[in-house]
mmCIF file of C-alpha atoms in Angstrom:
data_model
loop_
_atom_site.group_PDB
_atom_site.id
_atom_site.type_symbol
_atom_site.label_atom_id
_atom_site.label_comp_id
_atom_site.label_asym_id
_atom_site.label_seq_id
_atom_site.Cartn_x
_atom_site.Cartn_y
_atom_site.Cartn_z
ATOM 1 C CA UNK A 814 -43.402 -1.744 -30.225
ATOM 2 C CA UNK A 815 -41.231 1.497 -30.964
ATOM 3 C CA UNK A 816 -41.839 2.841 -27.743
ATOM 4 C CA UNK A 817 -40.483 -0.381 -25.937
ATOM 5 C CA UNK A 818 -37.078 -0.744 -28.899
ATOM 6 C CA UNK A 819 -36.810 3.228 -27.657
ATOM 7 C CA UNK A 820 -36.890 2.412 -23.842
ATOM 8 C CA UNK A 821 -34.286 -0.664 -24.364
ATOM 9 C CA UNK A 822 -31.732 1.975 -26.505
ATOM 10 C CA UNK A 823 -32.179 4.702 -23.898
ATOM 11 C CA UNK A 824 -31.166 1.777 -21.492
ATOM 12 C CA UNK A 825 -28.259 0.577 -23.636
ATOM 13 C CA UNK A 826 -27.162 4.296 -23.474
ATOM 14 C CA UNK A 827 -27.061 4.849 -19.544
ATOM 15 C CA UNK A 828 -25.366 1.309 -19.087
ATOM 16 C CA UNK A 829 -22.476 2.697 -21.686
ATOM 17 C CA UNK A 830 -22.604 6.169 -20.109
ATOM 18 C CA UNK A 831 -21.988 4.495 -16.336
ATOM 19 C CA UNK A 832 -19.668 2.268 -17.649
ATOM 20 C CA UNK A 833 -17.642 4.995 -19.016
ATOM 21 C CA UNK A 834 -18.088 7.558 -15.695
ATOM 22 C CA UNK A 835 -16.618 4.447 -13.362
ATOM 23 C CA UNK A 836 -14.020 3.894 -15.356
ATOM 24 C CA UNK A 837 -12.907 8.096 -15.133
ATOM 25 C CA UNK A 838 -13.394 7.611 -11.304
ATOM 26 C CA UNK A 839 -11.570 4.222 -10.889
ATOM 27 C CA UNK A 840 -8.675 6.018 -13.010
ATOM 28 C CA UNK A 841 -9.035 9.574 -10.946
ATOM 29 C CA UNK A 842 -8.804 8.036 -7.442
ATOM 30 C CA UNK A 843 -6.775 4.891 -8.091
ATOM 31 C CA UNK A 844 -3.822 5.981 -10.258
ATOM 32 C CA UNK A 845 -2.412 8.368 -7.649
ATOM 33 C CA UNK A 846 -1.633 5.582 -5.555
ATOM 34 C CA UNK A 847 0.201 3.966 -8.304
ATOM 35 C CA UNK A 848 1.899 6.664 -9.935
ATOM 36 C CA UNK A 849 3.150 8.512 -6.932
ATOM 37 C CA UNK A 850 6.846 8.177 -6.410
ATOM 38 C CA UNK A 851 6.450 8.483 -2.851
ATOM 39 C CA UNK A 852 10.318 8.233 -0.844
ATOM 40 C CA UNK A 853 9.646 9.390 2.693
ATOM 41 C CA UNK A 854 7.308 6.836 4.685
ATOM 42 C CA UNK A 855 6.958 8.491 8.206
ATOM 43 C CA UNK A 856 4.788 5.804 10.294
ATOM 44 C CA UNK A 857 6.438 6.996 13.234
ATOM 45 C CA UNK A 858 5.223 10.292 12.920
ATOM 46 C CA UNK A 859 8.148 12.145 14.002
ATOM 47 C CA UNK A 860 8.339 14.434 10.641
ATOM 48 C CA UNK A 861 6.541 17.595 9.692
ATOM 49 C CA UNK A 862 5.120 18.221 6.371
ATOM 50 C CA UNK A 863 8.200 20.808 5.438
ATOM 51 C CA UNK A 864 10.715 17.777 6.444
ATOM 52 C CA UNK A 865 9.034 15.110 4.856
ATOM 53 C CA UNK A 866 9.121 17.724 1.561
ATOM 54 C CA UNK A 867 12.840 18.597 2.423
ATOM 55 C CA UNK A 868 13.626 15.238 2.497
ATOM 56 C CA UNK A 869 12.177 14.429 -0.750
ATOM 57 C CA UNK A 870 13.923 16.953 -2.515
ATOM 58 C CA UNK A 871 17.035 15.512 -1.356
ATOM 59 C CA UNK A 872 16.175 12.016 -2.318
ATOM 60 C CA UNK A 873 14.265 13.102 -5.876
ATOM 61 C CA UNK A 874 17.958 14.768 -6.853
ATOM 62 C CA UNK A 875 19.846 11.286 -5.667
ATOM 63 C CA UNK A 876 16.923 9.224 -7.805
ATOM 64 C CA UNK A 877 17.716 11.191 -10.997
ATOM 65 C CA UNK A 878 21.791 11.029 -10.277
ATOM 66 C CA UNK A 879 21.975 7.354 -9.813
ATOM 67 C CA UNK A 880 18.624 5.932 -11.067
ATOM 68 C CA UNK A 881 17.846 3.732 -8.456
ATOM 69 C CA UNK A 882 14.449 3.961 -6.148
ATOM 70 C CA UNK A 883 15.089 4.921 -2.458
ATOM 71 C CA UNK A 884 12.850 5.243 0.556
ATOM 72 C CA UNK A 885 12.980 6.975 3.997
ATOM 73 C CA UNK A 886 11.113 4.376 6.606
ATOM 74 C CA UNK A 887 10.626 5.664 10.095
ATOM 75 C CA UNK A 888 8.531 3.497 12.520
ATOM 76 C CA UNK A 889 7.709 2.911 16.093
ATOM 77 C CA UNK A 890 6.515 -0.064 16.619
ATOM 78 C CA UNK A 891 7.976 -2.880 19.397
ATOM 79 C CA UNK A 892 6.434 -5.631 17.002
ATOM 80 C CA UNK A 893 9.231 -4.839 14.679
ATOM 81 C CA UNK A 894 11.623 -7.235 15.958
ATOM 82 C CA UNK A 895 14.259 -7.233 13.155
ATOM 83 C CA UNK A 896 15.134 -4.128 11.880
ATOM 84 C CA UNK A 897 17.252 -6.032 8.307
ATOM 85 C CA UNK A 898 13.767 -7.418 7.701
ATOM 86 C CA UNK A 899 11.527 -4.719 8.083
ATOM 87 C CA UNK A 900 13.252 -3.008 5.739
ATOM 88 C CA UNK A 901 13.941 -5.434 3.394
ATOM 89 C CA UNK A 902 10.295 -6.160 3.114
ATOM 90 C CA UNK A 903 9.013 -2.468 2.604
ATOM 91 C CA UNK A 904 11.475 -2.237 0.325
ATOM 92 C CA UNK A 905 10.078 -4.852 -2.095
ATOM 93 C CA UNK A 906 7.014 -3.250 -1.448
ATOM 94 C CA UNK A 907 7.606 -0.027 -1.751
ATOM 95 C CA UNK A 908 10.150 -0.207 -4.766
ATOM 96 C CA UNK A 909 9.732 -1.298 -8.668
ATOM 97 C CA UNK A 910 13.274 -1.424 -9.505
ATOM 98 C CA UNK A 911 15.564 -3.715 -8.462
ATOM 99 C CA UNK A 912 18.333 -1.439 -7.887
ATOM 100 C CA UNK A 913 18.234 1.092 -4.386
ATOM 101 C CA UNK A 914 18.203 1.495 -0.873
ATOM 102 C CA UNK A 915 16.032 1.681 2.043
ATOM 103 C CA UNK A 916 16.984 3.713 5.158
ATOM 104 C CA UNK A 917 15.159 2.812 8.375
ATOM 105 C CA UNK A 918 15.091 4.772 11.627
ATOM 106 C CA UNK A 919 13.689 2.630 14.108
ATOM 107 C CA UNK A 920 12.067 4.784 17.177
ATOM 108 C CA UNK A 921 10.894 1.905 19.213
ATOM 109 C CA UNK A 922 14.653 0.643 19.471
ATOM 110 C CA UNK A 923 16.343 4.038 18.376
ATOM 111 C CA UNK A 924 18.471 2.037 16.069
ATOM 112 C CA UNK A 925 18.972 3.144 12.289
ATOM 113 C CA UNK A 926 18.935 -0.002 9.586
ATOM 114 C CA UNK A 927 20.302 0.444 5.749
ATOM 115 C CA UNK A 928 19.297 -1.910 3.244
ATOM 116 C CA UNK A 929 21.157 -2.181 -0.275
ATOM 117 C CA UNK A 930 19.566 -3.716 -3.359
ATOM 118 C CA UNK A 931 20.985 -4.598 -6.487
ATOM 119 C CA UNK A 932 23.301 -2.123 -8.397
ATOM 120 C CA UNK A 933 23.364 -0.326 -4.786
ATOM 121 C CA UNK A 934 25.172 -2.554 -2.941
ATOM 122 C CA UNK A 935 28.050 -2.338 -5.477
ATOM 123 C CA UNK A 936 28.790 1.494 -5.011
ATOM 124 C CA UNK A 937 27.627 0.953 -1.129
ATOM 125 C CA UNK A 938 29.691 -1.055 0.802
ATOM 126 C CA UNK A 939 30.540 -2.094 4.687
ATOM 127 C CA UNK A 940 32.351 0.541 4.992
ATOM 128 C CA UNK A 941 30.565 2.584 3.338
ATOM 129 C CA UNK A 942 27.701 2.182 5.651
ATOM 130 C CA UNK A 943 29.631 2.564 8.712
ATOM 131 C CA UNK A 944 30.542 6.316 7.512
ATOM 132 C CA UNK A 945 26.637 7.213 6.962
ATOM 133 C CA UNK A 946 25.419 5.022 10.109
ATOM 134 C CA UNK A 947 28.367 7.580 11.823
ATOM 135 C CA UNK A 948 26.815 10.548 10.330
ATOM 136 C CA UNK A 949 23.313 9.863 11.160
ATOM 137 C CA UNK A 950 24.109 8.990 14.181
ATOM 138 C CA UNK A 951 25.556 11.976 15.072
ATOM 139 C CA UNK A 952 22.391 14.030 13.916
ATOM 140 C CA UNK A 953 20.078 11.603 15.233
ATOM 141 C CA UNK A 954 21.890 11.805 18.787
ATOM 142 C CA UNK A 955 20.792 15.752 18.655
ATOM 143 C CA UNK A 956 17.115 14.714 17.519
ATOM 144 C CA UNK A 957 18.065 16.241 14.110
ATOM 145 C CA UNK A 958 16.433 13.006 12.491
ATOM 146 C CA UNK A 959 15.700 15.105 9.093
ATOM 147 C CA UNK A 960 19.776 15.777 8.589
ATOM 148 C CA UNK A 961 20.132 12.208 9.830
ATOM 149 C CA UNK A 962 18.603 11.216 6.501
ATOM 150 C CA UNK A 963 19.302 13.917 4.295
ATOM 151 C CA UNK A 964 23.253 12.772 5.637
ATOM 152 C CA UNK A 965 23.064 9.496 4.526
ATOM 153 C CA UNK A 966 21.184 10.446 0.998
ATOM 154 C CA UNK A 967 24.364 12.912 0.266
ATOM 155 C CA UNK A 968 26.783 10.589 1.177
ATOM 156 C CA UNK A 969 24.709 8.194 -1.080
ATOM 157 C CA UNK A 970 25.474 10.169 -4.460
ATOM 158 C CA UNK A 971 29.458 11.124 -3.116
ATOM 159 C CA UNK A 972 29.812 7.178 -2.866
ATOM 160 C CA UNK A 973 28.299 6.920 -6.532
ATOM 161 C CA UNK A 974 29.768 10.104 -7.772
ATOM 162 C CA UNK A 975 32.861 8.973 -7.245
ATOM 163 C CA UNK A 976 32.728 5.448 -8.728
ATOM 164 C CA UNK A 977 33.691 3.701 -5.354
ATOM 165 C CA UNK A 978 32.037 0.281 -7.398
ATOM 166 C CA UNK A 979 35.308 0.042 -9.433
ATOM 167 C CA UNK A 980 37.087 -0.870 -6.267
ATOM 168 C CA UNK A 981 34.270 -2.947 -4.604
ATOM 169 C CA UNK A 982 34.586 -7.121 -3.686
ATOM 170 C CA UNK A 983 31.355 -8.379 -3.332
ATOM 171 C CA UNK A 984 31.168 -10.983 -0.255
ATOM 172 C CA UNK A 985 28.096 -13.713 -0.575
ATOM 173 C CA UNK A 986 27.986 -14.628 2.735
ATOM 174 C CA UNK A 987 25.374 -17.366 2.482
ATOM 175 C CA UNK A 988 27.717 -19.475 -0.127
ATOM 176 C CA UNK A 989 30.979 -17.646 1.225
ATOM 177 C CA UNK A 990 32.547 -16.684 -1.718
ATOM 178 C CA UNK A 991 33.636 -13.115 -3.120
ATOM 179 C CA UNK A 992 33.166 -12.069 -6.532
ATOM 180 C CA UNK A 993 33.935 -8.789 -8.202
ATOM 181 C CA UNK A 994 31.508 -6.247 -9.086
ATOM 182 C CA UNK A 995 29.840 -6.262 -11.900
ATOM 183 C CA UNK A 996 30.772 -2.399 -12.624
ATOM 184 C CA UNK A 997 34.497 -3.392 -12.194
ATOM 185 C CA UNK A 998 34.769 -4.469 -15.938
ATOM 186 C CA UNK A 999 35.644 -2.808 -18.777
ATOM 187 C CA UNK A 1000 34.932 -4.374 -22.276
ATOM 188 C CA UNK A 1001 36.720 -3.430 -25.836
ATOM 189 C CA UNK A 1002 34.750 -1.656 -28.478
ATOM 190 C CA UNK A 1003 34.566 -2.415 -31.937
ATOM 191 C CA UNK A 1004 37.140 -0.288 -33.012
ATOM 192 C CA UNK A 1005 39.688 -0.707 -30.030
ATOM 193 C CA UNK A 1006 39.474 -4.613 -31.098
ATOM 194 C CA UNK A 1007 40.392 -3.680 -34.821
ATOM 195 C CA UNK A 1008 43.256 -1.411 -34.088
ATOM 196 C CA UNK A 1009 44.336 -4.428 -31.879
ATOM 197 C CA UNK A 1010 44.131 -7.103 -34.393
ATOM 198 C CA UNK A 1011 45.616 -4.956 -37.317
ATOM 199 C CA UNK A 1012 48.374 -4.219 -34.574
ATOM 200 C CA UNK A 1013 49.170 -7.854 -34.094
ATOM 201 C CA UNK A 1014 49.239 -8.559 -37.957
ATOM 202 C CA UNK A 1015 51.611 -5.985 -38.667
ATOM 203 C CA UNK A 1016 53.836 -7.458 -35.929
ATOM 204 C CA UNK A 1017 53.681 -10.873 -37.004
ATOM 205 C CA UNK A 1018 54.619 -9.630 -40.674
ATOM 206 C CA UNK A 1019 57.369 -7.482 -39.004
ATOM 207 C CA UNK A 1020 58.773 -10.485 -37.373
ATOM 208 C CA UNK A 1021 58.123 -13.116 -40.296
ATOM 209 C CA UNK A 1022 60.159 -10.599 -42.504
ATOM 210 C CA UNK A 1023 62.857 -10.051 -39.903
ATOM 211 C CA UNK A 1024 64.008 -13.861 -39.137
ATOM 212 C CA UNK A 1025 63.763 -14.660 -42.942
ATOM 213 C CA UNK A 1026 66.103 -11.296 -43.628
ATOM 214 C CA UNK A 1027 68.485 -12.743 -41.151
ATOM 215 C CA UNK A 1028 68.836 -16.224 -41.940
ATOM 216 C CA UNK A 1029 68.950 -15.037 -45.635
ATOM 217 C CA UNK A 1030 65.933 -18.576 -45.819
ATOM 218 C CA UNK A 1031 65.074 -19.416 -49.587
ATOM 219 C CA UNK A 1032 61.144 -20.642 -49.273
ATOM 220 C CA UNK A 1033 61.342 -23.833 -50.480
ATOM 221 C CA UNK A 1034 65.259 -24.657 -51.624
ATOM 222 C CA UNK A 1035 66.919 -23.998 -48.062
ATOM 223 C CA UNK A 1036 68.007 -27.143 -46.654
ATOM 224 C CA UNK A 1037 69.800 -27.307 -43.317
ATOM 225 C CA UNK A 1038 73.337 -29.482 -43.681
ATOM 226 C CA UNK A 1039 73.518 -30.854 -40.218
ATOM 227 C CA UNK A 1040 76.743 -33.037 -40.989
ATOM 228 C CA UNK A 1041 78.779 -29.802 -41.677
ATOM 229 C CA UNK A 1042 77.103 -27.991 -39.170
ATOM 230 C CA UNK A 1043 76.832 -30.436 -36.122
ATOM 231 C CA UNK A 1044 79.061 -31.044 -33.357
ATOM 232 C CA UNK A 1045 79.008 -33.411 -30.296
ATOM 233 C CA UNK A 1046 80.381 -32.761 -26.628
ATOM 234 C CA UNK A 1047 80.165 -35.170 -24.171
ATOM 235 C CA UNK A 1048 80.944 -35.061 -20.930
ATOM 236 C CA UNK A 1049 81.079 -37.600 -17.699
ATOM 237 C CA UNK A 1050 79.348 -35.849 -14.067
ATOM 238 C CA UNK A 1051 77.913 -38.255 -11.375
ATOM 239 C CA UNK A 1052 76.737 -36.564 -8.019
ATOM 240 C CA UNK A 1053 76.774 -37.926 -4.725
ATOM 241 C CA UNK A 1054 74.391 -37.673 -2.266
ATOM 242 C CA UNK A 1055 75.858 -36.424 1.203
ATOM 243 C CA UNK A 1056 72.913 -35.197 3.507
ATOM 244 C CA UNK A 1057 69.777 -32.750 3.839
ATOM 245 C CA UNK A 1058 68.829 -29.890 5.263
ATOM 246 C CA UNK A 1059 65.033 -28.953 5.556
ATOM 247 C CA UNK A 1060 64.551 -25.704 6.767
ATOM 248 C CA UNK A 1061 60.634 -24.298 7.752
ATOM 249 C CA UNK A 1062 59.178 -20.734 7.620
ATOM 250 C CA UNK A 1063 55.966 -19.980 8.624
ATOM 251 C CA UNK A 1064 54.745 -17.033 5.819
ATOM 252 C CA UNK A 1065 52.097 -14.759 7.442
ATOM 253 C CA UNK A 1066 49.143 -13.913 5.685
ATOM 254 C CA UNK A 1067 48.047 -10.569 4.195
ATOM 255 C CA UNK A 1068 45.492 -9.006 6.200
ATOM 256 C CA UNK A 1069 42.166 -8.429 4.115
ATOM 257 C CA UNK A 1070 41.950 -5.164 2.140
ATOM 258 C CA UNK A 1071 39.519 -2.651 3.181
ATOM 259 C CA UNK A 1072 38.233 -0.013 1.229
ATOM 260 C CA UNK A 1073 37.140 2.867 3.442
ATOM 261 C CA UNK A 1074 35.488 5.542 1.441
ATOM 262 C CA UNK A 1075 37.364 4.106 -1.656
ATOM 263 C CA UNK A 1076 35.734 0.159 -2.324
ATOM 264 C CA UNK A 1077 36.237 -2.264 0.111
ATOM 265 C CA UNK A 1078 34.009 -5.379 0.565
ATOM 266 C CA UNK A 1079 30.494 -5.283 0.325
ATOM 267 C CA UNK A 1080 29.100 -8.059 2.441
ATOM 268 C CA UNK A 1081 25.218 -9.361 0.553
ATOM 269 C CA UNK A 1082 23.415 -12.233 1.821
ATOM 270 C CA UNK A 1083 19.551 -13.841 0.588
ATOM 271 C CA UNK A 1084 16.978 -11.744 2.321
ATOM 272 C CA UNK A 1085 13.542 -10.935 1.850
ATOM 273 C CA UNK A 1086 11.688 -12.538 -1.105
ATOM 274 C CA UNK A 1087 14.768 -14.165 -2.546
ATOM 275 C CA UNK A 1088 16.174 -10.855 -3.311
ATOM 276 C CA UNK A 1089 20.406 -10.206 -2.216
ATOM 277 C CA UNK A 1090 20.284 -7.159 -0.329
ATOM 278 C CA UNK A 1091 23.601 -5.876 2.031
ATOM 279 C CA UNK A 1092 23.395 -3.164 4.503
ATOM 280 C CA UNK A 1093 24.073 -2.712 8.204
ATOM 281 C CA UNK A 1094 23.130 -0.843 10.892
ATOM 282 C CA UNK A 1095 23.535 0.887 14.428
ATOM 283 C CA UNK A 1096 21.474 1.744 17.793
ATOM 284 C CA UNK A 1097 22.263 5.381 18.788
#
């Protein structure tokens, strides 16, 4: 009988001992692939190792600046048949936040795509995109396709660096309205909305004090004597009616305002899993 309660601990012990030893192996080789802040995603193949870790540099530094989650997509693949999508998609899949960019280089149609979530699209505009579509297309043209991206990333944190959101119309193209950014408002603090009420007391009193000092008015005995004080004018006018002139003037309209590196419109629309996204892009 204690031999057989002996075998059924020792049992216990290996089925808490293997439970334990999976669960250091499911944590050893699964949590890389969760953890890893991968950016560069090179299914074309077209980048070595010592690009895909130049590249990442680059992109780790524009992460920390501006706190949003990028990715660098290359692929080569004809069944990729809209480049907006493609990288719409990855980036839902590839990203946690809601806020950041995906830049594709398409091989198959050498055509580069870039795709703006969130806060992104506020500091990254059409115009905006045009100027790093022109720089990596430049690089791109040379088969430089490393600068191409590491172009784009830079001129990532100069648009962010220098605030171009303050500036920035945002264009809903779906419902075809524009709305200003979110980042182009700027809300009172406690104290600057005390120093503006105590401002607008003391020129109420100021003012109060003023008219009663210059109508010399007695709270409560001043009465107005309109007999003594009142006077009536009238006078007779009748107009007549001769003819009419109507006179048109067609008033041309104001072109629309474009940013350039500056603000400008930033043109979002409903794209892959519900999620507004802008971005553009170029064959090269």
């Amino acid at each position: 009988m204690k031999m057989k309660q002996k075998q059924n601990r020792n049992r216990k012990w290996r089925y808490v001992l293997s439970a334990v030893f999976g669960a250091v192996f499911c944590l050893t080789t699964l949590h890389p692939a969760y953890a890893s802040e991968r950016q560069v995603y090179d299914a074309a193949g077209i980048l070595s190792e010592d690009e895909i870790d130049e590249i990442t540099k680059v992109a780790d530094e524009v992460e920390d600046k501006t706190g949003w989650d990028l990715i660098i997509l290359t692929v080569n693949d004809a069944s990729v048949t809209s480049d907006r999508d493609y990288a719409e998609e990855q980036f839902n899949e590839c990203t946690e936040s809601d806020d950041g960019i995906a830049y594709l280089l398409n091989m198959d149609s050498r055509s580069f795509y870039i795709a703006t979530a969130g806060e992104a699209y506020e500091y990254v505009g059409d115009s905006q995109i045009d100027e790093m579509l022109d720089d990596a297309v430049t690089y791109a043209g040379e088969g430089d396709y490393t600068q191409a991206m590491i172009a784009m990333l830079e001129d990532t944190e100069s648009y962010y660096t220098s605030n171009t959101a303050k500036n920035m119309t945002i264009y809903d193209e779906d419902q075809g309205i524009y709305y200003a950014s979110s980042t182009n408002h700027r809300f009172l603090s406690y104290g600057e909305i005390a120093i503006a009420a105590v401002l607008g007391v003391a020129a109420c009193l100021i003012f109060c004090l003023v008219i009663t000092g210059k109508y010399r008015l007695k709270f409560g005995r001043y009465h107005y004597n309109a007999r003594e004080h009142a006077q009536i004018n009238l006078r007779r006018n009748e107009d007549h009616f001769v003819r009419q002139f109507v006179t048109r003037r067609k008033i041309p309209k104001d072109p629309p305002k474009n940013g350039g590196g500056g603000g400008g419109t930033s043109t979002i629309h409903q794209g892959a899993g519900g999620r507004s996204f802008g971005g553009g892009g170029r064959s090269f």
